[in-house]
Short mmCIF file of C-alpha atoms and ligand atoms in Angstrom, two decimals:
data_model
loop_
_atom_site.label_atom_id
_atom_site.label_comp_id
_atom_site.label_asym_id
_atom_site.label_seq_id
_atom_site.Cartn_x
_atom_site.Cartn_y
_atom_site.Cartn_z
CA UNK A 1 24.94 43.93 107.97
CA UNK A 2 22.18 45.45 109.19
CA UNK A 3 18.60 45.45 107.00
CA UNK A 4 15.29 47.34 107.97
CA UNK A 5 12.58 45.10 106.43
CA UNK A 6 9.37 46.78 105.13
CA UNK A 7 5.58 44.49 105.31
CA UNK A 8 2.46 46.55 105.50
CA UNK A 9 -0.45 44.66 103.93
CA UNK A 10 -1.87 40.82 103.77
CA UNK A 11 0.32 40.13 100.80
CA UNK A 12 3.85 41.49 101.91
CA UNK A 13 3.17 38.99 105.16
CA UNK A 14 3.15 35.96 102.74
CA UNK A 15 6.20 37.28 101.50
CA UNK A 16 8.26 38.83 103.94
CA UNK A 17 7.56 35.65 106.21
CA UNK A 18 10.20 32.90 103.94
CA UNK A 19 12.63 35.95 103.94
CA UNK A 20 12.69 36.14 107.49
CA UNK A 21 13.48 32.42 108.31
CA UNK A 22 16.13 32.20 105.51
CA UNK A 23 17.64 35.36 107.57
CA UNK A 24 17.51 33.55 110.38
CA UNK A 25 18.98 30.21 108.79
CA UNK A 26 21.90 32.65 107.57
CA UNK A 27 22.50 33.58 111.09
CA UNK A 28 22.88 30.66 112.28
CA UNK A 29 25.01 29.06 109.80
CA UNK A 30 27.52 31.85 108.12
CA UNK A 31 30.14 33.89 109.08
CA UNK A 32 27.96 37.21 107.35
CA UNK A 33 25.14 37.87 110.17
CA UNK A 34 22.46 39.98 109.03
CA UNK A 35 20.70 42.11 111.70
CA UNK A 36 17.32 42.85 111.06
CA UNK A 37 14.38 44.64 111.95
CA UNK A 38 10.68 44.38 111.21
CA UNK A 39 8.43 47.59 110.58
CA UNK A 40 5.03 46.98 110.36
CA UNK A 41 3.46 50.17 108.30
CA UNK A 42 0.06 49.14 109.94
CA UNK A 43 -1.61 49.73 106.55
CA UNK A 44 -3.53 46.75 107.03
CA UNK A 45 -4.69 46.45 110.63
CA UNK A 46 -7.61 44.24 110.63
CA UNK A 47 -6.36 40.80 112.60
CA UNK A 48 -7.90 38.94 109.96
CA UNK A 49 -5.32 40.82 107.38
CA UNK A 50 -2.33 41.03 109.65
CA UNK A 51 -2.62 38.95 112.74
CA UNK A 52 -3.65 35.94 111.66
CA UNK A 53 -0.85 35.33 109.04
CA UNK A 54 1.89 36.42 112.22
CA UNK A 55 0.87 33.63 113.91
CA UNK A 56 0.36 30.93 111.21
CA UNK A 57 3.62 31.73 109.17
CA UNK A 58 5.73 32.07 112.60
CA UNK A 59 6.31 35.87 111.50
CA UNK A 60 8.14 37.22 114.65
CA UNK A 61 6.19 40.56 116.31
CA UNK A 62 7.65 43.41 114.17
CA UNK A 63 9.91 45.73 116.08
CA UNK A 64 7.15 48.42 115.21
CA UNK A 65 4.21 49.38 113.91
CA UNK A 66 3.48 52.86 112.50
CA UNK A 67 -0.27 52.28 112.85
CA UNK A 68 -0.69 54.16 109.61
CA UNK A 69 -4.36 52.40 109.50
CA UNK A 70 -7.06 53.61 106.69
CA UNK A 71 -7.39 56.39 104.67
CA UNK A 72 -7.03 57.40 101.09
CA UNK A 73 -4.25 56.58 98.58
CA UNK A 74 -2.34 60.05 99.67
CA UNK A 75 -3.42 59.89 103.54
CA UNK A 76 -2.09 56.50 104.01
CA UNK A 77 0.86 56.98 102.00
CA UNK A 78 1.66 60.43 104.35
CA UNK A 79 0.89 59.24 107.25
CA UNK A 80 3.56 55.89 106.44
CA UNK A 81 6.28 58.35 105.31
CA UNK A 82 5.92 60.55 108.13
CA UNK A 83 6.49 57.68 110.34
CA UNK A 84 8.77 55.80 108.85
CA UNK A 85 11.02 58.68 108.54
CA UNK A 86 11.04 59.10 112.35
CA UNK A 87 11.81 55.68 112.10
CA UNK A 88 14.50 55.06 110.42
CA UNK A 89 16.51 58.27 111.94
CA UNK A 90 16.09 56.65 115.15
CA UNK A 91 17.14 53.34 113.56
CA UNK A 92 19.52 53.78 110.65
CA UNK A 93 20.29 50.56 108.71
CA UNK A 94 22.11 49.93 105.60
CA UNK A 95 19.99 48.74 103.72
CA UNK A 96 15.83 48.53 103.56
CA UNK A 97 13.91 45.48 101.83
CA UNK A 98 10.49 46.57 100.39
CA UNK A 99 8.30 43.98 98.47
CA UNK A 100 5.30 43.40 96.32
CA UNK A 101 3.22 46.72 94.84
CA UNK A 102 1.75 48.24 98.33
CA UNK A 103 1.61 51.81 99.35
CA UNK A 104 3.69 51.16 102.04
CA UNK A 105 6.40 49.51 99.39
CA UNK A 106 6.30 53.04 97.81
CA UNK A 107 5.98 55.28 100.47
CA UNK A 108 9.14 53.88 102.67
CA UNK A 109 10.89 53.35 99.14
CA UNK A 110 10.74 57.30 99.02
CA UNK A 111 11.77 57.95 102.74
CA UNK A 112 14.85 55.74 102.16
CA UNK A 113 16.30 57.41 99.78
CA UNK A 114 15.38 60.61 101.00
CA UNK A 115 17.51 59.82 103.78
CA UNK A 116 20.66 58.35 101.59
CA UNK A 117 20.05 54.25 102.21
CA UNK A 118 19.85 51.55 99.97
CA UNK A 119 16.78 49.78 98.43
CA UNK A 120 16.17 46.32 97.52
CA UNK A 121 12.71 45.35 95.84
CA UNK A 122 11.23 41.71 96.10
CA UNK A 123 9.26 41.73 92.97
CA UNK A 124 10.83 44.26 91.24
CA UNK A 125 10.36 45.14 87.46
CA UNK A 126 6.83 43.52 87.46
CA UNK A 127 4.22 45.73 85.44
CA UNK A 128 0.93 45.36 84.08
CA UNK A 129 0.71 48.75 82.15
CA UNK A 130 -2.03 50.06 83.59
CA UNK A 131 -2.09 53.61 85.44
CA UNK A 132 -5.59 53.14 86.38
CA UNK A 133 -3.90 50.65 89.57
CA UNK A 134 -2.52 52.27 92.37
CA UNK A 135 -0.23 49.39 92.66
CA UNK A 136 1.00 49.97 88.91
CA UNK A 137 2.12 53.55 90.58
CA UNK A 138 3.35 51.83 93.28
CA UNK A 139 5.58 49.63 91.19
CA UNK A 140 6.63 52.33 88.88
CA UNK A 141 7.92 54.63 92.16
CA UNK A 142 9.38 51.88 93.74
CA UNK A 143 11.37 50.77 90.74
CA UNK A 144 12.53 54.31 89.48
CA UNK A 145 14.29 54.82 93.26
CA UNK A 146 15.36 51.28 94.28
CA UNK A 147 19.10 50.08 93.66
CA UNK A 148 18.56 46.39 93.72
CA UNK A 149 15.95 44.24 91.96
CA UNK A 150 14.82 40.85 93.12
CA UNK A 151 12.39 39.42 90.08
CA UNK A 152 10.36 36.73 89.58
CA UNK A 153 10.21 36.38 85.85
CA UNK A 154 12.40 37.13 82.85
CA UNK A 155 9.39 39.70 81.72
CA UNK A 156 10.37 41.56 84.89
CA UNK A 157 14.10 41.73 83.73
CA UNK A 158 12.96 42.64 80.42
CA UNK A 159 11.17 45.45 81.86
CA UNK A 160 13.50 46.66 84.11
CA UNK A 161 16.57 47.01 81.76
CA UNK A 162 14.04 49.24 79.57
CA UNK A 163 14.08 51.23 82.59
CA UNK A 164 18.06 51.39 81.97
CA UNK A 165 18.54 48.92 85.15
CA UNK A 166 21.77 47.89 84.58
CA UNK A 167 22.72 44.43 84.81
CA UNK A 168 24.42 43.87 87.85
CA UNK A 169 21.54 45.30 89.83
CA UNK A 170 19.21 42.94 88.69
CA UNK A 171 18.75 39.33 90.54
CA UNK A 172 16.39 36.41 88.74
CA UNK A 173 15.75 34.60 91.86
CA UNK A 174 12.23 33.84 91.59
CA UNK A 175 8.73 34.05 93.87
CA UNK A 176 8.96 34.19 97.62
CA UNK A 177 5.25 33.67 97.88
CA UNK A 178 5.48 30.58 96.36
CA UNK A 179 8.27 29.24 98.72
CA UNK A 180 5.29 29.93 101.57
CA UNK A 181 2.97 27.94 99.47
CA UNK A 182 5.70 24.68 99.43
CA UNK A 183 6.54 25.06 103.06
CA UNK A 184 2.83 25.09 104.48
CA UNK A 185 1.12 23.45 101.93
CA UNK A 186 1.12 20.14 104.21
CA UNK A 187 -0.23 22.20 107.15
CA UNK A 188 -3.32 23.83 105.22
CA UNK A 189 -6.77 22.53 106.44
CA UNK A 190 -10.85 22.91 106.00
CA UNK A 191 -12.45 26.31 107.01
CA UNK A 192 -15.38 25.55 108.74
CA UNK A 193 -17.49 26.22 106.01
CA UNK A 194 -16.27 23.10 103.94
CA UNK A 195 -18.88 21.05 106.57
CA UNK A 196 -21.40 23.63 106.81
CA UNK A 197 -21.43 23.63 102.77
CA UNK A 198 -20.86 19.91 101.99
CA UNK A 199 -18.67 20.98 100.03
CA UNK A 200 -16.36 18.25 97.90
CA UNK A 201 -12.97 18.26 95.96
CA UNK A 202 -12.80 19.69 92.61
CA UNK A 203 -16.61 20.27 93.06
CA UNK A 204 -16.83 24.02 93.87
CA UNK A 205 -14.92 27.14 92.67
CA UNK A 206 -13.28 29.87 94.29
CA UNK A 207 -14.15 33.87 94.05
CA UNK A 208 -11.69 36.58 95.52
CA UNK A 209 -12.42 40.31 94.14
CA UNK A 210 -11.22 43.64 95.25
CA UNK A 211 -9.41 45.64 92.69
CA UNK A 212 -10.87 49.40 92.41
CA UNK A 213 -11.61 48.28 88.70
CA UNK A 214 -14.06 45.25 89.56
CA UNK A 215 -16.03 46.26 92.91
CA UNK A 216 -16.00 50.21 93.19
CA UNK A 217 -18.54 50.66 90.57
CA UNK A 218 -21.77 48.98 92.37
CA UNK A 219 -23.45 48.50 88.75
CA UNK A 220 -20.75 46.46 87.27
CA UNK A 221 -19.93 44.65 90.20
CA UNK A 222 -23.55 43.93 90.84
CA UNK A 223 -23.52 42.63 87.46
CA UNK A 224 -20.16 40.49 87.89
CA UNK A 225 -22.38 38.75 90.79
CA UNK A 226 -25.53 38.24 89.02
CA UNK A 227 -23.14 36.92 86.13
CA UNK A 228 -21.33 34.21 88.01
CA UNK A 229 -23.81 33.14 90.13
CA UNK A 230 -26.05 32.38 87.01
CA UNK A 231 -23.44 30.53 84.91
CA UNK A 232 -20.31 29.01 87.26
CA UNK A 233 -22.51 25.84 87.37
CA UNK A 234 -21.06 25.08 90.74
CA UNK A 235 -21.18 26.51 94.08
CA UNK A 236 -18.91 29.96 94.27
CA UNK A 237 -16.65 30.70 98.00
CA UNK A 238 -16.33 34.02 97.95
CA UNK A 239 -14.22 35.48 101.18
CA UNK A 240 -14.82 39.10 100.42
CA UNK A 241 -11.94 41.64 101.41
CA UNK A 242 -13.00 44.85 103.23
CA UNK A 243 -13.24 46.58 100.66
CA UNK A 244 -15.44 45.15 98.70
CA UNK A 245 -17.86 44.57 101.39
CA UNK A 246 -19.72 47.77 100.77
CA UNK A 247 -20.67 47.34 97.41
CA UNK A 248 -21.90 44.09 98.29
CA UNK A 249 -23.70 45.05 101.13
CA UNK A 250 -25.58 47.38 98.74
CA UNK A 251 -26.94 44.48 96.40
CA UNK A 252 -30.10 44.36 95.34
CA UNK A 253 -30.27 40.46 94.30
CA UNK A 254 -28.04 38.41 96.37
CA UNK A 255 -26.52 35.55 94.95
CA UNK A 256 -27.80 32.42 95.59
CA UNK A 257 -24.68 29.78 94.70
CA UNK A 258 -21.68 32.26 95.58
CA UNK A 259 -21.28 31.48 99.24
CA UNK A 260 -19.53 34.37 101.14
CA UNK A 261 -17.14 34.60 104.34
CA UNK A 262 -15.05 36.78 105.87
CA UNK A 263 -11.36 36.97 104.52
CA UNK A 264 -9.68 33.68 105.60
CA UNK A 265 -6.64 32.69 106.90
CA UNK A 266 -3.56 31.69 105.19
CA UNK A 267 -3.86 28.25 105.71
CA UNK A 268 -7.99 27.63 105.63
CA UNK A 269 -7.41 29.88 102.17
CA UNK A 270 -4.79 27.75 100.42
CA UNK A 271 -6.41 24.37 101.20
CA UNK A 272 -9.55 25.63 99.80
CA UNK A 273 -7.84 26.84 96.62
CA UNK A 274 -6.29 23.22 96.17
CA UNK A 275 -9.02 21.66 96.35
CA UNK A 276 -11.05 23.77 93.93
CA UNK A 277 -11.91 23.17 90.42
CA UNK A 278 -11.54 26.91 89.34
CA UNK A 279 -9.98 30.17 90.94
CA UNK A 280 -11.82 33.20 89.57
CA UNK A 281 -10.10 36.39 91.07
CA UNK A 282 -8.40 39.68 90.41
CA UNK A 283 -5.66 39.35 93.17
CA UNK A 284 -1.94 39.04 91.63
CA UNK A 285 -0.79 36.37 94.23
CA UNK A 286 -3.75 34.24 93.49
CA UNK A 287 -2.91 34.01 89.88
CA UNK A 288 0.35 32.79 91.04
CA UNK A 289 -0.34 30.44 93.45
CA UNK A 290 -2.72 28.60 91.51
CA UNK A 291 -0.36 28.01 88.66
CA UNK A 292 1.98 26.16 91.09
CA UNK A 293 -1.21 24.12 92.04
CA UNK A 294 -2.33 23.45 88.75
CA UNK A 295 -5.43 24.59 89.49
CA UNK A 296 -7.24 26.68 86.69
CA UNK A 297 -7.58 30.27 86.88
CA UNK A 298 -9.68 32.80 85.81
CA UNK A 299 -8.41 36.40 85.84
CA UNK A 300 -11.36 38.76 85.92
CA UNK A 301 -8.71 41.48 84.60
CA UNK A 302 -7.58 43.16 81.70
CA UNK A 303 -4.34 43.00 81.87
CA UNK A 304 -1.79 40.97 84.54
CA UNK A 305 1.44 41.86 85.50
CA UNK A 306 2.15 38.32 85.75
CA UNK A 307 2.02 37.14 82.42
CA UNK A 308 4.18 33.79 83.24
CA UNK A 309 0.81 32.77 84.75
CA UNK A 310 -0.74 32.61 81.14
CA UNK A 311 2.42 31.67 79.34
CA UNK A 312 3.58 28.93 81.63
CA UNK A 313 0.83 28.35 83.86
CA UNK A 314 -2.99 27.46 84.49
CA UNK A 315 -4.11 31.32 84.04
CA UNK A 316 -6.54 32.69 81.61
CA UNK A 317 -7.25 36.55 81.25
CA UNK A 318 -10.78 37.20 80.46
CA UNK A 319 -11.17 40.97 81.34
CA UNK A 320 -14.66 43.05 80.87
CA UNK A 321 -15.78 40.05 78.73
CA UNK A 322 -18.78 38.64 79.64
CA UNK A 323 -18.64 36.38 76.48
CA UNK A 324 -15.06 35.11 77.50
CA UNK A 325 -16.17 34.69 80.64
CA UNK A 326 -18.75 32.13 79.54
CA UNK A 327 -16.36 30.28 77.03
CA UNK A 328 -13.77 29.90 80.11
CA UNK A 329 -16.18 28.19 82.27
CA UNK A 330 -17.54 26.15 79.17
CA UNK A 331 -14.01 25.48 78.79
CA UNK A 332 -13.47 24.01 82.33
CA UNK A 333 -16.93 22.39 82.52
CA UNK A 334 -15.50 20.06 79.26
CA UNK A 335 -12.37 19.45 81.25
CA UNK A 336 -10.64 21.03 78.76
CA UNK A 337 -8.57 23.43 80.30
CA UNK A 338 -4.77 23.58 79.93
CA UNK A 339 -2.10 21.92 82.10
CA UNK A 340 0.40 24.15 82.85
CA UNK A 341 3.92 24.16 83.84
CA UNK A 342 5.82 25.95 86.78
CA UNK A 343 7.68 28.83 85.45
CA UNK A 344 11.00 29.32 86.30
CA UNK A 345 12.79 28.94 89.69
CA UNK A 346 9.49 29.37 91.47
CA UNK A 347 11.12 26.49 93.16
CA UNK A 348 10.22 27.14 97.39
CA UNK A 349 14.25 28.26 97.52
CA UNK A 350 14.07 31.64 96.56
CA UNK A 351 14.44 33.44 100.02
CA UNK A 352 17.75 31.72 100.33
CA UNK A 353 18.63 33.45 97.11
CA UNK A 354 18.02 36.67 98.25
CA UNK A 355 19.42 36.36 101.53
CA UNK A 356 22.73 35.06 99.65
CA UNK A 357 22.92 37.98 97.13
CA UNK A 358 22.20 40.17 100.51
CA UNK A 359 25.65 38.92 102.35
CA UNK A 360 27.24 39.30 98.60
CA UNK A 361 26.48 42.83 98.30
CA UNK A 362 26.72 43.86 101.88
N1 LIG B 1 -5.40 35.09 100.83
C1 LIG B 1 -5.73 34.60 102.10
N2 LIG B 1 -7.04 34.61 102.48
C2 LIG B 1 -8.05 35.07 101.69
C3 LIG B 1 -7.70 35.57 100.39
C4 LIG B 1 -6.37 35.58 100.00
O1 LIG B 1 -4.85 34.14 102.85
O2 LIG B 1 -9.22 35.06 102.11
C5 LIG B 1 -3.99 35.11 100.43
C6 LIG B 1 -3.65 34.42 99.14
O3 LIG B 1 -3.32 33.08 99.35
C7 LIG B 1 -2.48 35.21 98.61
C8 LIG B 1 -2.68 36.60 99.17
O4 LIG B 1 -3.65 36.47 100.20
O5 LIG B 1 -1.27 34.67 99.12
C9 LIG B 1 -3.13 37.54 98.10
O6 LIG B 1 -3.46 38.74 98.65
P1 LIG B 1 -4.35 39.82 97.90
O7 LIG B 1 -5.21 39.16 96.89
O8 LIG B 1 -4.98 40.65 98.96
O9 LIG B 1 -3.26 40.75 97.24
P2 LIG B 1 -2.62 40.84 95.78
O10 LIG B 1 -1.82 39.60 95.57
O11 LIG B 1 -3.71 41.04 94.79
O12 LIG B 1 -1.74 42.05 95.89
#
């Protein structure tokens, strides 16, 4: 069988990468060979977005890249199906993979059909109701075209067969960015800054923001940084993505505990998040990742598409509230913030799952 496998931005690396190596596993071990071949859409281009997790997950160099690079929503999502289109004439396959909520999930979700071959979405059915995302558009696209669903929660299912899914396209088989958490959680180690900061165990707290919602409006995110700075009552590492680096360039009062760096890599990032006392973020994989590590979380969102984070896990949502803001970290500062549990099969085994359910259907 031969698969075309989509990864275009930081988070599809994290997830493509235990997909990949389960592949390979396959091949060496079954009868059912699967063929595969990388495309890198380029959307994310920076090394410290792409390169860096190639070469710390052991992601083999992607058979292309379509350099798609920067741009708006509809630029970048042109510019991918134009390429990937040329693509995949030159290099039919009978099936493509797409995963997470990325343009590039969306746009080469669209050129595959267009050109009459099968979809599969890691992370299918996942929603968070909210149009104002581009990623909610993303998933909605995606979903409404694919043919086969890999999920990571029963919500998802439950979402999906609304859609009128039917059954036997849908597959529960959990979160492949959580079997890259097990695998290299004994190979994560100290950025540099840990020294440089003094920083100690359960001591500090963790900051990652870059939804449109939080840092493209330089008042509120201005105040989200005079907010947490005053009241975390601990020091605040803050890698900040590209894009919110120009609103914070722009600030009038910097912040005097929030310590910032540039993005970090996979395995600096996840050590750092272990050790931390609190997560406060508006990334979806975060919110995941620290519910597997117990740590707590703080979602600086209004809504999640990930709700098993709150229902199962360490995750609390407090939105545009300043007040609940303040009661969370009260919360944690009296030690009295909830345990958690691992929702299901977010067990590390998931990409052997999919690659299973891939020689099944082929
Ligand atoms: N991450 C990282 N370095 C950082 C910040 C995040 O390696 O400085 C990882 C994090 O562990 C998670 C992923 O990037 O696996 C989340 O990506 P992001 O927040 O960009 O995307 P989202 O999950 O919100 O789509």
């Amino acid at each position: 069988m031969k698969i075309t496998l989509i990864a275009g931005a930081r988070p599809n690396f994290i997830k493509i990468a235990p997909i990949i190596r389960a592949i390979e596993k396959n091949n060496l071990t079954s009868g059912k060979k699967i063929d595969y071949r990388l495309v890198h859409t380029g959307q994310h281009y920076d090394d410290k977005l792409s390169k860096v997790f190639f070469e710390q997950l052991n992601i083999p160099e992607a058979h292309v890249n379509l350099g798609a690079g920067s741009g708006t929503q509809a630029e970048q999502t042109g510019k991918i199906m134009v390429e990937f289109e040329r693509d995949l004439s030159a290099h039919p396959t009978d099936l493509v993979v797409v995963v997470g909520d990325v343009t590039s999930t969306m746009a080469c979700t669209i050129v595959a059909k267009k050109m009459n071959t099968k979809v599969a979405h890691v992370e299918g059915g996942i929603r968070s109701f909210d149009m104002a995302m581009p990623e909610e558009i993303n998933r909605m696209v995606t979903d409404s075209l694919a043919d086969y669903f890999f999920t990571t929660s029963e919500v998802a299912n439950q979402n999906l067969r609304h859609n009128g899914v039917k059954e036997e396209r849908i597959f529960f088989v959990g979160n492949t960015m959580i079997d890259t958490l097990n695998a290299n959680l004994s190979r994560a180690f100290k950025p540099q800054l840990w020294d440089k900061n003094k920083l100690d165990s359960k001591r500090y707290g963790v900051l990652t923001l870059h939804r449109p919602s939080n840092v493209d409006d330089p008042e509120k995110f201005a105040h989200w940084m005079q907010l947490l700075d005053e009241k975390a009552a601990m020091p605040l590492i803050f890698p900040v993505h590209p894009r919110t680096l120009k609103n914070f360039a722009t600030l009038v009062q910097k912040p005097k505990n929030i310590i910032t760096c540039d993005p970090l890599s996979y395995l600096e990032f996840i050590y750092l998040i272990k050790e931390a006392k609190v997560v406060i973020t508006d990334s979806g994989g975060v919110q995941e990742e620290t519910t597997v590590l117990g740590v707590p979380c703080i979602t600086l969102r209004n809504n999640t598409e990930r709700p098993e984070t709150i229902t199962f896990g360490t995750n609390e949502m407090t939105g545009d509230s300043y007040d609940l803001l303040i009661d969370s970290l009260t919360k944690l500062n009296y030690g009295q913030w909830k345990k958690g549990t691992i929702p299901p099969k977010w067990d590390g085994k998931t990409s052997e799952r999919i690659v299973r359910i891939l020689t099944s259907i082929s």
